[in-house]
Amino acid sequence: MLPSLVWLIPLLPLLAAGWIGLCAVVGWYRGERGERPIARLAFAAVLFPLLLLLLLDVSALLRGVPGQLVFGSWFASGEYRVQLSFTLDALGLSLATLVALICLATLGFSVDYMHREAGFQRFFMLLSLFSGAMLLVVLAGNAVLAFVGWELAGVSSYLLIGYAFERKSAVFNATRAFVTNRVGDAGFILGIALSLLWLGTVEWPQMAIFSREVEPFSKGLIALGFLFAALAKSAQLPFSPWIARALEGPTPSSALFYGSLMVHAGVYLVTRLEPLFSQVNTLLLLMGLLGLLTALYGWLVGLVQTDIKSSLIFSTNAQVGLMFLECGLGWFELAAWHLGLHAVWRSYQFLHAPALLQLVSEAAREVPAWLRRWPRLHAAALQRFWLDAVADWLLVRPTRSLAEDLQDFDQRVVTRMVGLPDQSGSLNSLARWELLQQGRGDADTAVGRGRGMAGRLLEWLARVLYWFEEHLVLQGAGEGLKQAIDALGGYLKRVEELLSQPRYLMLLIMATFTVII
């Protein structure tokens, strides 16, 4: 019976995240009194999967690993079919247990660390979402289901980097991380599409078998797509700059995302696809080379850092680079052991960092003497080899410019084409009626002017409705209706303000995504 309950492992944290988000929107468990119930729910939603995983581990030691489990078909189109499947092998079970354990420890640490924070509910909602996402990534039996967890982990990362969204730096750094990872996700989608096209499947075990039957060029393109995604998610060169900027989020999220778990997701993906990568020697060479360069980059830049979190993140970058080097040399099992040990140690260091800052009163360590004797190398390390500026120029600035251009096109072209008036200075009809009663408005300007045939038709209809509202509704109903409309308008304005905030906007996007899948 135990293997048949594996679907509960990623589902429970996701359900907890949904419930906490609903409570935040509705207004339940607000303030300090609501902290403990929210924390208990999030803690229990990860504790139960951990206990179930421990039982599965014991069963696997006694009876062997269950292997691939299929719970039905997710969707099918013609010859293509995607199953609801989970892979319970040694790699999946061991990493899932590690993920649940670290998530549980981080949740317990966060209860006191985030005490009396205004975003306490939001923080625990996102940690629960991330816990479910990472469990889904390591337990998914196929590439499509793993991609769902991959994207949910990316969304929760983006929202936690921008946790203090009132700061421009937090929003900008969250955007930088989000855009960089979307570039990597394009590689994941390419790998899925080519697997369906040339292999006819996205199930991990079948991909390993069928890949031996296709030509080298095809299997090379499939592996290249997945390698692209792994490099971006694990912040390997040339995608390294985003991870240092991701430290804008609270310390527990930094420990969970970039110190111990999400930064290793790329290593997991490469290790999971070991049978495929082992057949493409060119990509193994590329993987090892980029891992070596990233390890050198993280080591050199880490030597000149003066704060503890930056030092830890560049050390993490270097260690993950060594894992890619190990995979490139064909030592996939060594990379998996390295991943597990490093995740435990780095999560402890990140969670211990706030207490360490209270105990240490000495100045930051000096740059090594040998590095000072190389001023150009020293300057390059201080500037992080100028990769941040290059990444902004190639990714972030074009994305922001595109968004601004689309907004300008919408205002200048689409709005005029459909005949809608300019909304920049528009007021609702109730506000205009109040101005007219005070002698501060003009009835001729109460309705915006439309353009084109559709615009003139809408303008005429708006004038009729405005006359009806002004003469028969507002004036005829007296002060009571006006007060009721004022109250309703206040509530609607409050709802609009809430929905315009990033956290609620992303909540709606995630709800839509959940309905679609």
PDB file of N, CA and C in Angstrom, residues 308-366:
ATOM      1  N   ILE A 308      28.655  37.526   4.729  1.00  0.00           N
ATOM      2  CA  ILE A 308      28.627  36.073   4.877  1.00  0.00           C
ATOM      3  C   ILE A 308      27.739  35.391   3.839  1.00  0.00           C
ATOM      4  N   LYS A 309      26.584  36.001   3.508  1.00  0.00           N
ATOM      5  CA  LYS A 309      25.686  35.362   2.561  1.00  0.00           C
ATOM      6  C   LYS A 309      26.292  35.330   1.163  1.00  0.00           C
ATOM      7  N   SER A 310      26.944  36.408   0.765  1.00  0.00           N
ATOM      8  CA  SER A 310      27.585  36.411  -0.556  1.00  0.00           C
ATOM      9  C   SER A 310      28.718  35.394  -0.609  1.00  0.00           C
ATOM     10  N   SER A 311      29.482  35.287   0.463  1.00  0.00           N
ATOM     11  CA  SER A 311      30.559  34.295   0.495  1.00  0.00           C
ATOM     12  C   SER A 311      29.997  32.882   0.357  1.00  0.00           C
ATOM     13  N   LEU A 312      28.898  32.605   1.060  1.00  0.00           N
ATOM     14  CA  LEU A 312      28.295  31.276   0.994  1.00  0.00           C
ATOM     15  C   LEU A 312      27.722  30.979  -0.384  1.00  0.00           C
ATOM     16  N   ILE A 313      27.114  31.987  -1.018  1.00  0.00           N
ATOM     17  CA  ILE A 313      26.473  31.710  -2.303  1.00  0.00           C
ATOM     18  C   ILE A 313      27.501  31.456  -3.384  1.00  0.00           C
ATOM     19  N   PHE A 314      28.639  32.161  -3.356  1.00  0.00           N
ATOM     20  CA  PHE A 314      29.660  31.902  -4.361  1.00  0.00           C
ATOM     21  C   PHE A 314      30.396  30.590  -4.072  1.00  0.00           C
ATOM     22  N   SER A 315      30.511  30.236  -2.805  1.00  0.00           N
ATOM     23  CA  SER A 315      31.043  28.919  -2.473  1.00  0.00           C
ATOM     24  C   SER A 315      30.115  27.823  -2.982  1.00  0.00           C
ATOM     25  N   THR A 316      28.811  28.039  -2.829  1.00  0.00           N
ATOM     26  CA  THR A 316      27.830  27.096  -3.371  1.00  0.00           C
ATOM     27  C   THR A 316      27.968  26.986  -4.876  1.00  0.00           C
ATOM     28  N   ASN A 317      28.123  28.130  -5.542  1.00  0.00           N
ATOM     29  CA  ASN A 317      28.281  28.148  -6.991  1.00  0.00           C
ATOM     30  C   ASN A 317      29.479  27.300  -7.420  1.00  0.00           C
ATOM     31  N   ALA A 318      30.571  27.435  -6.676  1.00  0.00           N
ATOM     32  CA  ALA A 318      31.774  26.666  -6.995  1.00  0.00           C
ATOM     33  C   ALA A 318      31.555  25.167  -6.784  1.00  0.00           C
ATOM     34  N   GLN A 319      30.887  24.793  -5.693  1.00  0.00           N
ATOM     35  CA  GLN A 319      30.653  23.380  -5.411  1.00  0.00           C
ATOM     36  C   GLN A 319      29.734  22.746  -6.449  1.00  0.00           C
ATOM     37  N   VAL A 320      28.690  23.461  -6.853  1.00  0.00           N
ATOM     38  CA  VAL A 320      27.796  22.920  -7.884  1.00  0.00           C
ATOM     39  C   VAL A 320      28.541  22.795  -9.208  1.00  0.00           C
ATOM     40  N   GLY A 321      29.458  23.743  -9.481  1.00  0.00           N
ATOM     41  CA  GLY A 321      30.293  23.611 -10.670  1.00  0.00           C
ATOM     42  C   GLY A 321      31.124  22.335 -10.643  1.00  0.00           C
ATOM     43  N   LEU A 322      31.646  21.969  -9.467  1.00  0.00           N
ATOM     44  CA  LEU A 322      32.394  20.715  -9.343  1.00  0.00           C
ATOM     45  C   LEU A 322      31.495  19.507  -9.603  1.00  0.00           C
ATOM     46  N   MET A 323      30.221  19.602  -9.202  1.00  0.00           N
ATOM     47  CA  MET A 323      29.292  18.495  -9.479  1.00  0.00           C
ATOM     48  C   MET A 323      29.089  18.320 -10.979  1.00  0.00           C
ATOM     49  N   PHE A 324      28.970  19.427 -11.718  1.00  0.00           N
ATOM     50  CA  PHE A 324      28.842  19.316 -13.170  1.00  0.00           C
ATOM     51  C   PHE A 324      30.139  18.765 -13.782  1.00  0.00           C
ATOM     52  N   LEU A 325      31.272  19.153 -13.215  1.00  0.00           N
ATOM     53  CA  LEU A 325      32.544  18.599 -13.690  1.00  0.00           C
ATOM     54  C   LEU A 325      32.578  17.092 -13.476  1.00  0.00           C
ATOM     55  N   GLU A 326      32.101  16.633 -12.323  1.00  0.00           N
ATOM     56  CA  GLU A 326      32.058  15.195 -12.042  1.00  0.00           C
ATOM     57  C   GLU A 326      31.142  14.471 -13.025  1.00  0.00           C
ATOM     58  N   CYS A 327      29.989  15.080 -13.319  1.00  0.00           N
ATOM     59  CA  CYS A 327      29.089  14.472 -14.308  1.00  0.00           C
ATOM     60  C   CYS A 327      29.745  14.441 -15.681  1.00  0.00           C
ATOM     61  N   GLY A 328      30.445  15.530 -16.041  1.00  0.00           N
ATOM     62  CA  GLY A 328      31.118  15.557 -17.328  1.00  0.00           C
ATOM     63  C   GLY A 328      32.194  14.501 -17.454  1.00  0.00           C
ATOM     64  N   LEU A 329      32.806  14.116 -16.340  1.00  0.00           N
ATOM     65  CA  LEU A 329      33.815  13.050 -16.344  1.00  0.00           C
ATOM     66  C   LEU A 329      33.197  11.659 -16.265  1.00  0.00           C
ATOM     67  N   GLY A 330      31.855  11.606 -16.171  1.00  0.00           N
ATOM     68  CA  GLY A 330      31.164  10.322 -16.105  1.00  0.00           C
ATOM     69  C   GLY A 330      30.955   9.796 -14.697  1.00  0.00           C
ATOM     70  N   TRP A 331      31.292  10.601 -13.677  1.00  0.00           N
ATOM     71  CA  TRP A 331      31.155  10.167 -12.283  1.00  0.00           C
ATOM     72  C   TRP A 331      29.807  10.629 -11.735  1.00  0.00           C
ATOM     73  N   PHE A 332      28.723  10.105 -12.297  1.00  0.00           N
ATOM     74  CA  PHE A 332      27.387  10.560 -11.922  1.00  0.00           C
ATOM     75  C   PHE A 332      27.035  10.157 -10.494  1.00  0.00           C
ATOM     76  N   GLU A 333      27.441   8.980 -10.079  1.00  0.00           N
ATOM     77  CA  GLU A 333      27.143   8.547  -8.712  1.00  0.00           C
ATOM     78  C   GLU A 333      27.879   9.407  -7.694  1.00  0.00           C
ATOM     79  N   LEU A 334      29.127   9.760  -7.987  1.00  0.00           N
ATOM     80  CA  LEU A 334      29.872  10.656  -7.106  1.00  0.00           C
ATOM     81  C   LEU A 334      29.183  12.019  -7.021  1.00  0.00           C
ATOM     82  N   ALA A 335      28.683  12.511  -8.155  1.00  0.00           N
ATOM     83  CA  ALA A 335      27.971  13.794  -8.159  1.00  0.00           C
ATOM     84  C   ALA A 335      26.712  13.727  -7.304  1.00  0.00           C
ATOM     85  N   ALA A 336      26.003  12.587  -7.320  1.00  0.00           N
ATOM     86  CA  ALA A 336      24.795  12.448  -6.509  1.00  0.00           C
ATOM     87  C   ALA A 336      25.135  12.467  -5.013  1.00  0.00           C
ATOM     88  N   TRP A 337      26.209  11.770  -4.621  1.00  0.00           N
ATOM     89  CA  TRP A 337      26.635  11.805  -3.221  1.00  0.00           C
ATOM     90  C   TRP A 337      27.102  13.209  -2.830  1.00  0.00           C
ATOM     91  N   HIS A 338      27.828  13.837  -3.715  1.00  0.00           N
ATOM     92  CA  HIS A 338      28.292  15.206  -3.470  1.00  0.00           C
ATOM     93  C   HIS A 338      27.103  16.141  -3.275  1.00  0.00           C
ATOM     94  N   LEU A 339      26.070  15.970  -4.101  1.00  0.00           N
ATOM     95  CA  LEU A 339      24.855  16.788  -3.993  1.00  0.00           C
ATOM     96  C   LEU A 339      24.230  16.671  -2.613  1.00  0.00           C
ATOM     97  N   GLY A 340      24.022  15.418  -2.157  1.00  0.00           N
ATOM     98  CA  GLY A 340      23.364  15.213  -0.875  1.00  0.00           C
ATOM     99  C   GLY A 340      24.144  15.786   0.294  1.00  0.00           C
ATOM    100  N   LEU A 341      25.435  15.531   0.329  1.00  0.00           N
ATOM    101  CA  LEU A 341      26.256  16.032   1.437  1.00  0.00           C
ATOM    102  C   LEU A 341      26.340  17.556   1.422  1.00  0.00           C
ATOM    103  N   HIS A 342      26.496  18.121   0.240  1.00  0.00           N
ATOM    104  CA  HIS A 342      26.610  19.575   0.143  1.00  0.00           C
ATOM    105  C   HIS A 342      25.294  20.250   0.519  1.00  0.00           C
ATOM    106  N   ALA A 343      24.172  19.671   0.146  1.00  0.00           N
ATOM    107  CA  ALA A 343      22.877  20.267   0.479  1.00  0.00           C
ATOM    108  C   ALA A 343      22.682  20.347   1.996  1.00  0.00           C
ATOM    109  N   VAL A 344      23.039  19.282   2.696  1.00  0.00           N
ATOM    110  CA  VAL A 344      22.885  19.284   4.154  1.00  0.00           C
ATOM    111  C   VAL A 344      23.801  20.319   4.802  1.00  0.00           C
ATOM    112  N   TRP A 345      25.061  20.317   4.387  1.00  0.00           N
ATOM    113  CA  TRP A 345      26.032  21.219   5.008  1.00  0.00           C
ATOM    114  C   TRP A 345      25.711  22.686   4.704  1.00  0.00           C
ATOM    115  N   ARG A 346      25.343  22.971   3.450  1.00  0.00           N
ATOM    116  CA  ARG A 346      25.094  24.360   3.079  1.00  0.00           C
ATOM    117  C   ARG A 346      23.818  24.899   3.708  1.00  0.00           C
ATOM    118  N   SER A 347      22.797  24.074   3.858  1.00  0.00           N
ATOM    119  CA  SER A 347      21.576  24.542   4.522  1.00  0.00           C
ATOM    120  C   SER A 347      21.872  24.888   5.982  1.00  0.00           C
ATOM    121  N   TYR A 348      22.714  24.080   6.636  1.00  0.00           N
ATOM    122  CA  TYR A 348      23.104  24.393   8.019  1.00  0.00           C
ATOM    123  C   TYR A 348      23.848  25.723   8.075  1.00  0.00           C
ATOM    124  N   GLN A 349      24.755  25.963   7.142  1.00  0.00           N
ATOM    125  CA  GLN A 349      25.519  27.207   7.153  1.00  0.00           C
ATOM    126  C   GLN A 349      24.626  28.427   6.946  1.00  0.00           C
ATOM    127  N   PHE A 350      23.710  28.352   6.014  1.00  0.00           N
ATOM    128  CA  PHE A 350      22.825  29.484   5.756  1.00  0.00           C
ATOM    129  C   PHE A 350      21.913  29.761   6.943  1.00  0.00           C
ATOM    130  N   LEU A 351      21.354  28.717   7.542  1.00  0.00           N
ATOM    131  CA  LEU A 351      20.459  28.917   8.680  1.00  0.00           C
ATOM    132  C   LEU A 351      21.222  29.377   9.914  1.00  0.00           C
ATOM    133  N   HIS A 352      22.495  29.031   9.994  1.00  0.00           N
ATOM    134  CA  HIS A 352      23.306  29.437  11.136  1.00  0.00           C
ATOM    135  C   HIS A 352      23.886  30.842  10.969  1.00  0.00           C
ATOM    136  N   ALA A 353      23.841  31.378   9.745  1.00  0.00           N
ATOM    137  CA  ALA A 353      24.477  32.668   9.456  1.00  0.00           C
ATOM    138  C   ALA A 353      23.952  33.820  10.320  1.00  0.00           C
ATOM    139  N   PRO A 354      22.628  33.978  10.541  1.00  0.00           N
ATOM    140  CA  PRO A 354      22.169  35.102  11.377  1.00  0.00           C
ATOM    141  C   PRO A 354      22.731  35.045  12.797  1.00  0.00           C
ATOM    142  N   ALA A 355      22.777  33.856  13.396  1.00  0.00           N
ATOM    143  CA  ALA A 355      23.337  33.744  14.743  1.00  0.00           C
ATOM    144  C   ALA A 355      24.836  34.005  14.735  1.00  0.00           C
ATOM    145  N   LEU A 356      25.513  33.561  13.683  1.00  0.00           N
ATOM    146  CA  LEU A 356      26.947  33.775  13.591  1.00  0.00           C
ATOM    147  C   LEU A 356      27.285  35.268  13.524  1.00  0.00           C
ATOM    148  N   LEU A 357      26.460  36.034  12.828  1.00  0.00           N
ATOM    149  CA  LEU A 357      26.695  37.474  12.734  1.00  0.00           C
ATOM    150  C   LEU A 357      26.611  38.146  14.105  1.00  0.00           C
ATOM    151  N   GLN A 358      25.785  37.602  14.994  1.00  0.00           N
ATOM    152  CA  GLN A 358      25.671  38.161  16.338  1.00  0.00           C
ATOM    153  C   GLN A 358      26.884  37.807  17.210  1.00  0.00           C
ATOM    154  N   LEU A 359      27.586  36.737  16.862  1.00  0.00           N
ATOM    155  CA  LEU A 359      28.700  36.277  17.681  1.00  0.00           C
ATOM    156  C   LEU A 359      30.042  36.828  17.209  1.00  0.00           C
ATOM    157  N   VAL A 360      30.137  37.122  15.930  1.00  0.00           N
ATOM    158  CA  VAL A 360      31.412  37.562  15.362  1.00  0.00           C
ATOM    159  C   VAL A 360      31.480  39.078  15.370  1.00  0.00           C
ATOM    160  N   SER A 361      32.525  39.624  15.937  1.00  0.00           N
ATOM    161  CA  SER A 361      32.711  41.074  15.974  1.00  0.00           C
ATOM    162  C   SER A 361      33.962  41.498  15.217  1.00  0.00           C
ATOM    163  N   GLU A 362      34.658  40.551  14.628  1.00  0.00           N
ATOM    164  CA  GLU A 362      35.880  40.873  13.906  1.00  0.00           C
ATOM    165  C   GLU A 362      35.553  41.388  12.511  1.00  0.00           C
ATOM    166  N   ALA A 363      36.516  42.065  11.916  1.00  0.00           N
ATOM    167  CA  ALA A 363      36.357  42.546  10.545  1.00  0.00           C
ATOM    168  C   ALA A 363      36.418  41.377   9.569  1.00  0.00           C
ATOM    169  N   ALA A 364      35.900  41.608   8.376  1.00  0.00           N
ATOM    170  CA  ALA A 364      35.932  40.569   7.357  1.00  0.00           C
ATOM    171  C   ALA A 364      37.370  40.211   7.012  1.00  0.00           C
ATOM    172  N   ARG A 365      37.571  38.983   6.574  1.00  0.00           N
ATOM    173  CA  ARG A 365      38.916  38.520   6.258  1.00  0.00           C
ATOM    174  C   ARG A 365      39.477  39.300   5.070  1.00  0.00           C
ATOM    175  N   GLU A 366      40.766  39.431   5.045  1.00  0.00           N
ATOM    176  CA  GLU A 366      41.419  40.135   3.959  1.00  0.00           C
ATOM    177  C   GLU A 366      41.534  39.250   2.718  1.00  0.00           C
TER     178      GLU A 366
END
